[in-house]
Amino acid sequence: MAIIAAIGRAARTKASGLLYGLGFFYNVLKETGRFFRRKQVGYKVLIMQILFTGYEALAINAVMAIAIGAAINVIGSSLLPQFGQSQLMYSILIVVITRELGPLLTAFVITARSGTAIATQLGTMVVNHEIEAYIAVGLNPISYLVVPRFIGVVVSMLVLTVYFNIFGLLGSFIVVQAVNPTPIGEYLGALMSTLTLADVFSGLTKALVFGVIVSVVSTFQGFAVNRASTEIPVAGIKAVGSSFILIIVADVLVTLVQYA
Amino acid sequence: MKFKIKFADQIVGLFIIVALAFFVVIVVLIGANQRWFAKDYRFVTSFQSAAGAAPGTSILMKGFTIGKIDKLTLNADNGVDAEFHIYDDYYDKVREYSILELTVSPIGLGSQLLFHPGTGEALLEEGAFVPTADSIQGQSLIDQELVLIPPKDDTITRLLANVNPLLENTSKTIVTVNRTLTEVNRALAGQSSGPLGDIVGDVSAAAAALPGTMAGVEGIVDDVEGRVAALLDQAGSLLAELELIAGNLEATTAAVRDPTGLVTTLLDPSGSIKTFLDDDDALYKKVMSIIGEADKAVRSLQGIVTGLNGEMPKIAGLLNETKTAIKQAQDVLEGVKNNPLIRGGVTERVEQESLYGAMREGSFE
């Protein structure tokens, strides 16, 4: 009986936490709708968030994209002709770069860089009673602290995914020229004939979903800190762990929806 | 203040605008390559089967893609209705009497949808029906030479065109060899009703009758031996009697020399000569009977030898035919073994859906 009661308590706690999280997400969406109608100082927070999350991650994002694209190009151009399927290289490149790895790796980079930063920053603010101060002066912490980070992370995810595609599909071409010279016209023509809007929007849809997950999970874990400073790194770890799991689950779900 | 912080708005603005510009350029390039802004001319056709065709399948003319299939539907008559479009650049090729040809490899080397332009002057109206090469209408146009069908000049296409007849010929050859071997087996087993079977049947019957005939011959020889022995015995007794006669003749001669007792001796009714000659032809009949039996036995032997001589060419012919059939079967098997298409067996092929096509099945469009 004790085991059953323990399971029941755990289920109730999880359900309660899930409902709390959904309520938090609803509030974030509601405040996001109001964000652009208000001339708030939150706009500056948004710009800074995009600068840190998007612009500063561009370098590592570009290096990853070029490296993966070049690897696929080199492997594909040497392996696929053996099976008489050279034209499949473009399909593989698009599937890997645009549909799958582009949004996924970008989300991992943003989670590792910005997710932990957001969670620890908000956790520190909670410990320092700054959140209480915002509430005391009439500022909604979700509206001022969460929404700019939410929008900033989502926009950064979308923009970085576009850059990942550019660097992965075109930047890698420059690297491949050293190994297997191919006319740019031929490469671009074949690539653009194979690439479809569905591929592009598939990647952007995943980027949008992953951006929402990373920002909401990170801010939620930041606010989950109560009073001890030792809870702050735990919040960062939880933000990264939960974000990774949810990103992978969401990736599978979005892929299933697209291919179903 | 750090540069990055001071010009954060500009940096972020540039960061987003460049990404948007790239996005727009990519979309425009996709549209240009995928003919979003070009006019296509739509037509309809009908296939016997949709195997090898699918929405998005390219329509080729002399190696150039001039259009694509849009839609395939199974109609009430179990035919396949297809809608397709031709690019505006190639619309002037779609003339009267044009046909489509769907070629599907029987050994899984893919398919091609070829467009053959007609010889008519008028361009087909958009929405017109274009027959396929395997339809009655298409065959009629081909027979009347109203459509320009280029020779299949690439190796793969020629191979594809020749593979089916080649396989049919191989199949027919194997069936023929199989039938021949079956016939030979049946003939050798004496179950066939053909000429070969009849010959073999005759030979078999003759061979089966041979032991009986030999037994008859042996019987005849035994009989002849018995009769000859009896004849020899009788000849011996006859010689003995002749010796006796000679003795008697000697005595008669002596008696003749003595005229007083000669006539009396010769005319004696119980004399030896009288007894020898007066036997109702029994000895003569016996000798003739023995000679007749011997003649019959010799004739029978002559008939057997003649029959065997008559069957020898048939047996020789049968052996020659069997030898030729085995040589032909060996040639065919060697040909099958050396055939590059099926040498080493046909590897099981794992069907893989086209990744290109599968991606588009999840289209948002």
XYZ file of C-alpha atoms in Angstrom:
625
model
C 0.000 0.000 0.000
C 2.882 2.311 0.809
C 4.345 1.773 -2.647
C 1.030 2.540 -4.293
C 0.690 5.673 -2.206
C 4.228 6.724 -3.159
C 3.480 6.186 -6.825
C 0.273 8.177 -6.451
C 2.107 11.041 -4.765
C 4.796 11.041 -7.450
C 2.165 11.084 -10.182
C 0.314 13.937 -8.508
C 3.554 15.894 -8.135
C 4.491 15.308 -11.771
C 1.002 16.219 -12.972
C 1.036 19.311 -10.815
C 4.476 20.274 -12.131
C 3.308 19.668 -15.705
C 0.230 21.791 -15.188
C 2.374 24.498 -13.615
C 4.724 24.369 -16.577
C 1.820 24.562 -19.041
C 0.413 27.522 -17.101
C 3.858 29.174 -17.238
C 4.023 28.567 -20.998
C 0.527 30.012 -21.438
C 1.537 33.142 -19.544
C 4.664 33.496 -21.667
C 2.605 33.254 -24.871
C 0.064 35.714 -23.519
C 2.722 38.237 -22.546
C 4.522 37.686 -25.863
C 1.363 38.788 -27.669
C 1.423 42.019 -25.686
C 5.168 42.577 -25.992
C 5.224 44.336 -29.359
C 2.387 46.670 -28.444
C 4.287 48.083 -25.510
C 7.175 50.510 -25.618
C 9.035 48.789 -22.875
C 12.601 48.566 -21.790
C 12.190 44.864 -22.530
C 13.009 45.689 -26.155
C 16.611 46.379 -25.187
C 16.690 43.065 -23.341
C 15.456 41.378 -26.513
C 18.207 42.956 -28.637
C 20.848 41.919 -26.138
C 19.433 38.415 -25.994
C 19.611 38.067 -29.795
C 23.117 39.473 -29.721
C 24.302 36.952 -27.154
C 22.278 33.965 -28.274
C 22.336 34.469 -32.021
C 25.171 36.664 -33.179
C 27.778 35.348 -30.760
C 26.889 31.749 -31.608
C 27.253 32.408 -35.333
C 30.938 31.487 -35.435
C 30.613 28.053 -33.847
C 27.443 27.467 -35.845
C 29.233 28.296 -39.105
C 32.201 26.073 -38.309
C 29.910 23.122 -37.534
C 27.853 23.670 -40.669
C 30.845 23.960 -42.971
C 32.527 20.920 -41.426
C 29.456 18.709 -41.666
C 28.588 19.908 -45.164
C 32.148 19.351 -46.362
C 32.220 15.872 -44.823
C 28.970 14.918 -46.537
C 30.207 16.347 -49.835
C 33.511 14.516 -49.703
C 32.023 11.201 -48.570
C 29.092 11.457 -50.974
C 31.201 12.372 -53.996
C 33.538 9.430 -53.411
C 31.064 6.796 -52.172
C 27.822 7.342 -54.074
C 29.275 7.112 -57.625
C 30.283 3.537 -56.778
C 26.574 2.734 -56.668
C 25.725 4.961 -59.630
C 23.753 7.274 -57.345
C 25.790 10.490 -57.481
C 22.657 12.624 -57.668
C 21.624 11.344 -54.221
C 24.405 13.434 -52.667
C 22.250 16.541 -52.925
C 19.283 14.800 -51.346
C 21.457 13.552 -48.493
C 23.009 16.973 -48.040
C 19.590 18.604 -47.843
C 18.118 16.016 -45.517
C 21.077 16.151 -43.154
C 21.799 19.877 -43.225
C 18.393 21.456 -43.783
C 15.967 19.008 -42.270
C 17.788 17.285 -39.437
C 21.195 18.334 -38.175
C 20.858 22.044 -38.889
C 18.075 22.769 -36.414
C 19.169 20.027 -33.996
C 22.815 21.092 -33.652
C 21.836 24.755 -33.515
C 19.413 23.943 -30.705
C 22.127 22.030 -28.830
C 24.541 24.936 -29.189
C 21.947 27.432 -27.984
C 20.971 25.166 -25.098
C 24.580 24.759 -24.033
C 25.429 28.441 -24.386
C 22.229 30.369 -23.654
C 20.002 27.858 -21.874
C 22.392 27.513 -18.990
C 23.028 31.240 -18.991
C 19.336 32.086 -18.812
C 18.631 29.524 -16.079
C 21.539 30.611 -13.881
C 20.854 34.302 -14.448
C 17.185 34.014 -13.490
C 18.056 31.685 -10.601
C 20.542 34.244 -9.297
C 17.909 36.953 -9.549
C 15.502 34.822 -7.551
C 18.117 34.153 -4.869
C 18.940 37.871 -4.725
C 15.232 38.726 -4.377
C 15.346 40.774 -7.564
C 12.169 39.117 -8.813
C 10.382 40.195 -5.675
C 11.668 43.720 -6.274
C 10.243 43.720 -9.829
C 6.897 42.575 -8.508
C 7.065 45.184 -5.750
C 7.474 48.032 -8.269
C 4.691 46.626 -10.474
C 6.750 44.936 -13.177
C 5.586 41.532 -14.402
C 8.720 39.315 -14.321
C 7.382 37.180 -17.150
C 6.737 40.213 -19.308
C 10.069 41.876 -18.545
C 12.432 38.934 -17.989
C 10.981 35.911 -19.764
C 9.353 37.267 -22.925
C 12.465 39.050 -24.300
C 14.492 35.912 -23.687
C 11.748 33.762 -25.201
C 11.530 35.896 -28.356
C 15.285 36.360 -28.483
C 16.023 32.643 -28.326
C 13.321 31.780 -30.877
C 14.475 34.462 -33.331
C 18.096 33.458 -32.815
C 17.224 29.830 -33.459
C 15.445 30.688 -36.717
C 18.199 33.003 -37.930
C 20.986 30.628 -36.943
C 19.205 27.790 -38.738
C 19.125 29.864 -41.923
C 22.836 30.564 -41.499
C 23.493 26.891 -40.814
C 21.798 26.069 -44.124
C 23.784 28.709 -45.974
C 27.104 27.609 -44.541
C 26.290 23.930 -44.716
C 25.045 23.934 -48.310
C 27.155 26.660 -49.895
C 30.082 27.181 -47.544
C 30.990 23.540 -47.681
C 31.130 23.815 -51.468
C 34.159 26.091 -51.142
C 35.924 23.541 -48.958
C 35.085 20.715 -51.332
C 36.677 22.579 -54.248
C 40.054 21.690 -52.781
C 39.220 18.002 -52.916
C 36.784 17.558 -55.777
C 36.453 20.617 -58.034
C 32.899 21.056 -59.315
C 31.497 23.926 -61.383
C 29.480 26.253 -59.139
C 26.678 26.459 -61.694
C 26.294 22.714 -61.843
C 26.408 22.407 -58.053
C 23.896 25.200 -57.434
C 21.567 24.025 -60.214
C 21.447 20.472 -58.895
C 21.129 21.667 -55.301
C 18.302 24.086 -56.011
C 16.491 21.522 -58.159
C 16.575 19.091 -55.264
C 15.864 21.570 -52.477
C 12.183 22.288 -51.933
C 10.280 24.747 -49.838
C 9.113 21.793 -47.782
C 12.727 21.098 -46.840
C 13.331 24.704 -45.873
C 10.136 25.039 -43.856
C 10.709 21.671 -42.224
C 13.996 22.955 -40.820
C 12.482 26.277 -39.804
C 9.537 24.554 -38.100
C 11.932 22.478 -36.044
C 13.976 25.597 -35.256
C 10.836 27.356 -34.018
C 9.816 24.415 -31.833
C 13.329 23.931 -30.454
C 13.636 27.666 -29.727
C 10.389 27.614 -27.784
C 11.537 24.543 -25.828
C 14.959 25.917 -24.937
C 13.685 29.329 -23.862
C 10.662 28.120 -21.885
C 12.563 25.295 -20.152
C 15.497 27.550 -19.270
C 13.360 30.368 -17.859
C 11.153 27.871 -16.037
C 14.168 26.188 -14.416
C 15.583 29.615 -13.520
C 12.414 30.580 -11.735
C 12.296 27.152 -10.069
C 15.200 28.197 -7.819
C 13.892 29.020 -4.342
C 16.425 30.625 -2.046
C 19.783 28.800 -1.897
C 22.634 29.740 -4.225
C 23.477 26.018 -4.537
C 20.235 25.574 -6.451
C 21.494 27.797 -9.270
C 23.890 25.323 -10.962
C 21.307 22.599 -10.442
C 18.841 24.757 -12.338
C 21.374 25.138 -15.148
C 21.944 21.400 -15.323
C 18.213 20.697 -15.286
C 17.661 23.281 -17.996
C 20.208 21.610 -20.272
C 19.064 18.043 -19.521
C 15.354 18.750 -19.914
C 15.927 20.814 -23.034
C 17.969 18.076 -24.727
C 15.347 15.410 -24.001
C 12.444 17.591 -25.093
C 14.303 18.692 -28.232
C 14.935 15.094 -29.298
C 11.347 14.073 -28.576
C 10.050 17.107 -30.450
C 12.382 16.356 -33.366
C 10.941 12.869 -33.677
C 7.367 14.145 -33.414
C 7.846 16.901 -35.991
C 9.564 14.457 -38.359
C 6.719 11.965 -37.940
C 4.159 14.671 -38.645
C 6.032 15.762 -41.769
C 6.504 12.265 -43.173
C 3.157 10.827 -42.073
C 31.473 50.818 -23.801
C 32.279 47.812 -25.864
C 31.658 48.123 -29.581
C 29.351 45.169 -29.557
C 27.211 46.602 -26.796
C 27.255 50.104 -28.221
C 26.124 48.990 -31.679
C 24.036 46.046 -30.546
C 20.956 47.271 -32.452
C 22.849 47.599 -35.719
C 24.628 44.289 -35.306
C 21.426 42.436 -34.520
C 19.599 44.215 -37.350
C 22.315 43.287 -39.825
C 22.417 39.764 -38.442
C 18.691 39.323 -39.098
C 18.522 41.207 -42.395
C 21.357 39.207 -43.947
C 19.648 35.982 -42.884
C 16.365 37.200 -44.394
C 18.167 38.170 -47.591
C 19.739 34.715 -47.833
C 16.352 33.141 -47.183
C 14.706 35.195 -49.932
C 17.514 34.415 -52.376
C 17.223 30.708 -51.658
C 13.452 30.774 -52.130
C 13.839 32.661 -55.430
C 16.498 30.213 -56.640
C 14.289 27.283 -55.709
C 11.391 28.886 -57.547
C 13.498 29.586 -60.618
C 14.860 26.044 -60.738
C 11.491 24.486 -60.082
C 9.618 26.645 -62.601
C 7.198 28.333 -60.205
C 6.818 31.282 -62.509
C 6.791 29.464 -65.858
C 3.692 28.419 -67.757
C 3.142 24.721 -68.275
C 0.813 23.098 -70.793
C -1.286 20.301 -69.397
C -2.365 17.170 -71.263
C -3.925 13.820 -70.431
C -3.046 10.262 -71.354
C -3.874 6.712 -70.332
C -1.599 3.828 -69.380
C -2.265 0.098 -69.144
C -0.507 0.117 -65.785
C 1.024 2.740 -63.548
C 4.012 0.496 -62.797
C 7.121 2.590 -63.391
C 5.225 5.880 -63.394
C 4.454 8.152 -60.477
C 3.533 11.788 -59.938
C 6.706 13.749 -60.586
C 8.106 11.265 -63.109
C 10.022 13.168 -65.773
C 8.916 13.037 -69.399
C 11.996 12.722 -71.568
C 12.622 13.582 -75.172
C 16.071 12.781 -76.520
C 17.413 12.874 -72.985
C 15.878 16.236 -72.105
C 13.234 16.601 -69.447
C 10.369 18.346 -71.200
C 7.651 17.800 -68.614
C 6.406 15.783 -65.680
C 3.485 13.651 -64.596
C 1.071 15.458 -62.287
C -1.509 12.904 -61.323
C -2.373 9.210 -61.799
C -5.816 7.718 -61.183
C -7.234 4.222 -61.617
C -10.358 4.560 -63.750
C -13.552 2.482 -63.884
C -12.188 0.359 -66.756
C -9.113 -0.593 -64.709
C -6.938 1.619 -66.865
C -4.743 4.366 -65.485
C -5.609 7.958 -66.377
C -2.692 10.347 -66.156
C -2.403 14.096 -66.236
C 0.922 15.607 -67.189
C 2.414 18.925 -68.143
C 4.918 19.990 -70.760
C 7.198 22.977 -70.165
C 6.473 26.022 -72.272
C 9.982 25.785 -73.777
C 9.021 22.483 -75.389
C 5.364 23.098 -76.175
C 6.198 23.351 -79.896
C 7.198 19.652 -79.789
C 3.691 18.586 -78.817
C 2.317 18.223 -82.301
C -0.501 16.192 -83.719
C 0.048 12.380 -83.566
C 2.528 12.669 -80.677
C 2.669 9.692 -78.332
C 4.137 8.735 -74.954
C 6.072 5.538 -74.331
C 6.544 4.091 -70.859
C 9.471 1.668 -70.824
C 9.922 -0.414 -67.704
C 12.917 -2.644 -67.211
C 11.852 -6.257 -66.575
C 14.949 -6.764 -64.414
C 14.444 -3.746 -62.168
C 16.714 -1.248 -63.906
C 14.123 1.507 -63.606
C 11.726 3.071 -66.042
C 11.562 5.912 -68.515
C 8.648 7.912 -69.840
C 9.560 8.977 -73.354
C 7.809 11.540 -75.516
C 7.782 10.988 -79.273
C 6.636 14.004 -81.310
C 4.119 13.524 -84.107
C 4.673 14.476 -87.711
C 1.563 16.650 -87.819
C 1.834 20.376 -88.387
C -0.720 21.492 -85.816
C 0.147 21.865 -82.163
C -2.036 19.927 -79.745
C -4.468 22.019 -77.749
C -3.911 22.168 -74.002
C -5.896 19.394 -72.332
C -5.739 17.131 -75.420
C -5.323 13.361 -75.129
C -1.899 11.972 -76.027
C -1.988 8.197 -76.642
C 0.657 5.828 -75.383
C 2.747 3.577 -77.632
C 1.150 0.393 -76.300
C -2.402 1.549 -76.983
C -4.291 0.650 -80.153
C -4.326 4.276 -81.186
C -0.602 4.628 -80.525
C 0.186 1.443 -82.466
C -1.867 2.729 -85.367
C 0.092 6.000 -85.408
C 3.375 4.073 -85.300
C 2.275 1.724 -88.091
C 1.318 4.697 -90.245
C 4.689 6.314 -89.443
C 2.947 9.424 -88.185
C 5.196 9.656 -85.168
C 8.942 10.142 -85.012
C 10.458 7.400 -82.877
C 14.224 7.733 -82.729
C 16.370 4.588 -82.578
C 17.226 3.637 -79.056
C 20.881 4.580 -79.265
C 22.062 4.195 -75.707
C 23.383 0.898 -74.497
C 21.131 0.604 -71.493
C 17.984 1.282 -73.501
C 19.036 -1.211 -76.156
C 19.821 -3.676 -73.422
C 16.433 -3.045 -71.867
C 14.790 -3.534 -75.261
C 16.671 -6.786 -75.852
C 16.508 -8.263 -72.410
C 12.894 -9.332 -72.645
C 13.188 -11.192 -75.986
C 16.468 -12.679 -74.798
C 14.855 -13.985 -71.655
C 11.912 -15.314 -73.659
C 14.267 -17.094 -76.060
C 16.228 -18.550 -73.175
C 13.016 -19.675 -71.560
C 11.825 -21.274 -74.810
C 15.183 -23.016 -75.283
C 15.095 -24.409 -71.780
C 11.516 -25.585 -72.271
C 12.493 -27.229 -75.567
C 15.500 -28.943 -74.000
C 13.322 -30.074 -71.150
C 10.733 -31.461 -73.572
C 13.445 -33.177 -75.630
C 14.953 -34.782 -72.564
C 11.505 -35.802 -71.352
C 10.739 -37.273 -74.778
C 14.041 -39.127 -74.844
C 13.419 -40.411 -71.340
C 9.903 -41.484 -72.268
C 11.173 -43.031 -75.481
C 13.922 -44.873 -73.646
C 11.282 -46.026 -71.185
C 9.154 -47.187 -74.125
C 6.274 -44.872 -73.202
C 6.397 -42.522 -76.166
C 4.129 -42.700 -79.198
C 6.400 -40.749 -81.580
C 8.691 -42.131 -84.276
C 11.588 -42.404 -81.863
C 9.335 -44.095 -79.352
C 8.047 -46.504 -81.971
C 11.567 -47.424 -83.007
C 12.657 -47.893 -79.460
C 9.462 -49.800 -78.767
C 10.127 -52.084 -81.736
C 13.706 -52.611 -80.673
C 12.595 -53.246 -77.160
C 9.947 -55.709 -78.330
C 12.474 -57.396 -80.620
C 14.985 -57.550 -77.813
C 12.307 -58.899 -75.486
C 11.326 -61.510 -78.073
C 14.945 -62.438 -78.725
C 15.304 -64.812 -75.743
C 12.120 -66.616 -76.844
C 13.405 -66.796 -80.392
C 16.757 -68.109 -79.207
C 14.952 -70.707 -77.151
C 13.050 -71.667 -80.306
C 16.310 -71.848 -82.212
C 17.838 -73.994 -79.527
C 14.793 -76.240 -79.608
C 15.032 -76.468 -83.345
C 18.749 -77.209 -83.157
C 18.080 -79.838 -80.510
C 15.354 -81.268 -82.647
C 17.631 -81.202 -85.705
C 20.420 -82.804 -83.712
C 18.040 -85.499 -82.522
C 16.708 -86.038 -85.969
C 20.167 -86.013 -87.537
C 21.359 -88.481 -84.897
C 18.385 -90.671 -85.687
C 19.129 -90.227 -89.361
C 22.748 -91.168 -88.800
C 21.636 -94.173 -86.849
C 19.341 -95.144 -89.665
C 22.118 -94.420 -92.187
C 24.393 -96.687 -90.107
C 21.841 -99.427 -90.120
C 21.334 -98.730 -93.823
C 25.062 -99.119 -94.401
C 24.970 -102.278 -92.426
C 22.156 -103.438 -94.593
C 24.088 -102.258 -97.662
C 27.062 -104.257 -96.500
C 24.737 -107.136 -96.129
C 23.401 -106.443 -99.612
C 26.922 -106.198 -100.900
C 27.584 -109.543 -99.270
C 24.466 -110.851 -100.816
C 25.421 -109.352 -104.153
C 28.744 -111.064 -103.845
C 26.926 -114.248 -103.071
C 24.519 -113.523 -105.948
C 27.409 -112.912 -108.252
C 28.825 -116.128 -107.141
C 25.444 -117.618 -107.583
C 25.171 -116.035 -111.048
C 28.305 -117.699 -111.897
C 26.460 -120.752 -110.869
C 23.386 -120.665 -113.224
C 21.760 -123.492 -111.518
C 20.710 -121.667 -108.393
C 20.612 -117.940 -109.459
C 17.013 -117.408 -110.557
C 15.711 -119.350 -107.678
C 17.648 -117.202 -105.291
C 16.601 -113.878 -106.911
C 12.963 -114.778 -107.108
C 12.783 -115.919 -103.570
C 9.810 -113.871 -102.052
C 11.410 -113.762 -98.597
C 14.703 -112.352 -99.901
C 16.576 -109.379 -98.484
C 16.117 -106.970 -101.463
C 12.471 -107.531 -101.524
C 12.267 -106.868 -97.818
C 14.349 -103.640 -98.095
C 12.445 -102.106 -100.968
C 8.987 -103.155 -99.912
C 8.588 -100.879 -96.707
C 5.711 -98.614 -97.950
C 8.185 -95.647 -98.449
C 8.671 -95.369 -94.732
C 12.375 -94.740 -95.011
C 11.908 -92.147 -97.761
C 9.227 -90.241 -95.851
C 11.363 -90.249 -92.766
C 14.314 -88.783 -94.647
C 12.122 -86.122 -96.323
C 10.615 -85.161 -92.993
C 14.050 -84.672 -91.479
C 15.173 -82.547 -94.429
C 11.960 -80.454 -94.195
C 12.524 -79.759 -90.482
C 16.138 -78.805 -91.154
C 14.996 -76.465 -93.927
C 12.488 -74.804 -91.596
C 15.142 -74.307 -88.930
C 17.528 -72.742 -91.423
C 14.765 -70.447 -92.735
C 13.873 -69.372 -89.208
C 17.519 -68.564 -88.496
C 17.718 -66.635 -91.751
C 14.568 -64.639 -90.783
C 16.026 -63.718 -87.384
C 19.287 -62.577 -88.910
C 17.435 -60.557 -91.583
C 15.210 -58.895 -88.900
C 18.232 -57.946 -86.833
C 19.938 -56.523 -89.909
C 16.782 -54.478 -90.643
C 16.674 -53.028 -87.112
C 20.366 -52.044 -86.996
C 19.976 -48.715 -88.925
C 17.092 -47.725 -86.617
C 19.187 -48.455 -83.522
C 22.125 -46.549 -85.005
C 19.836 -43.613 -85.862
C 18.377 -43.620 -82.364
C 21.838 -43.523 -80.811
C 22.858 -40.689 -83.145
C 19.729 -38.686 -82.241
C 20.348 -39.206 -78.528
C 23.960 -38.124 -78.901
C 22.923 -34.984 -80.837
C 20.276 -34.117 -78.230
C 22.794 -34.460 -75.388
C 25.284 -32.273 -77.262
C 22.620 -29.609 -77.835
C 21.594 -29.732 -74.170
C 25.265 -29.365 -73.180
C 25.616 -26.336 -75.503
C 22.473 -24.739 -74.073
C 23.568 -25.309 -70.477
C 26.998 -23.885 -71.270
C 25.341 -20.878 -72.918
C 23.117 -20.379 -69.867
C 26.141 -20.721 -67.591
C 28.151 -18.184 -69.591
C 25.265 -15.719 -69.942
C 26.516 -12.526 -68.264
C 22.998 -11.522 -67.233
C 22.318 -14.563 -65.090
C 25.824 -15.842 -64.391
C 26.273 -16.417 -60.722
C 22.561 -16.164 -60.119
C 20.470 -13.063 -59.722
C 21.154 -11.221 -56.491
C 18.076 -10.454 -54.484
C 17.260 -6.823 -54.966
C 16.154 -4.742 -52.031
C 13.616 -2.231 -53.191
C 14.388 1.187 -51.964
C 11.947 4.003 -52.320
C 13.294 7.024 -54.044
C 14.457 9.408 -51.370
C 13.761 12.271 -53.724
C 10.133 11.202 -54.098
C 9.663 10.252 -50.458
C 10.712 13.688 -49.296
C 8.031 15.279 -51.358
C 5.342 13.067 -49.921
C 5.706 15.066 -46.712
C 5.283 18.318 -48.537
C 3.741 21.295 -46.804
C 2.710 22.784 -50.096
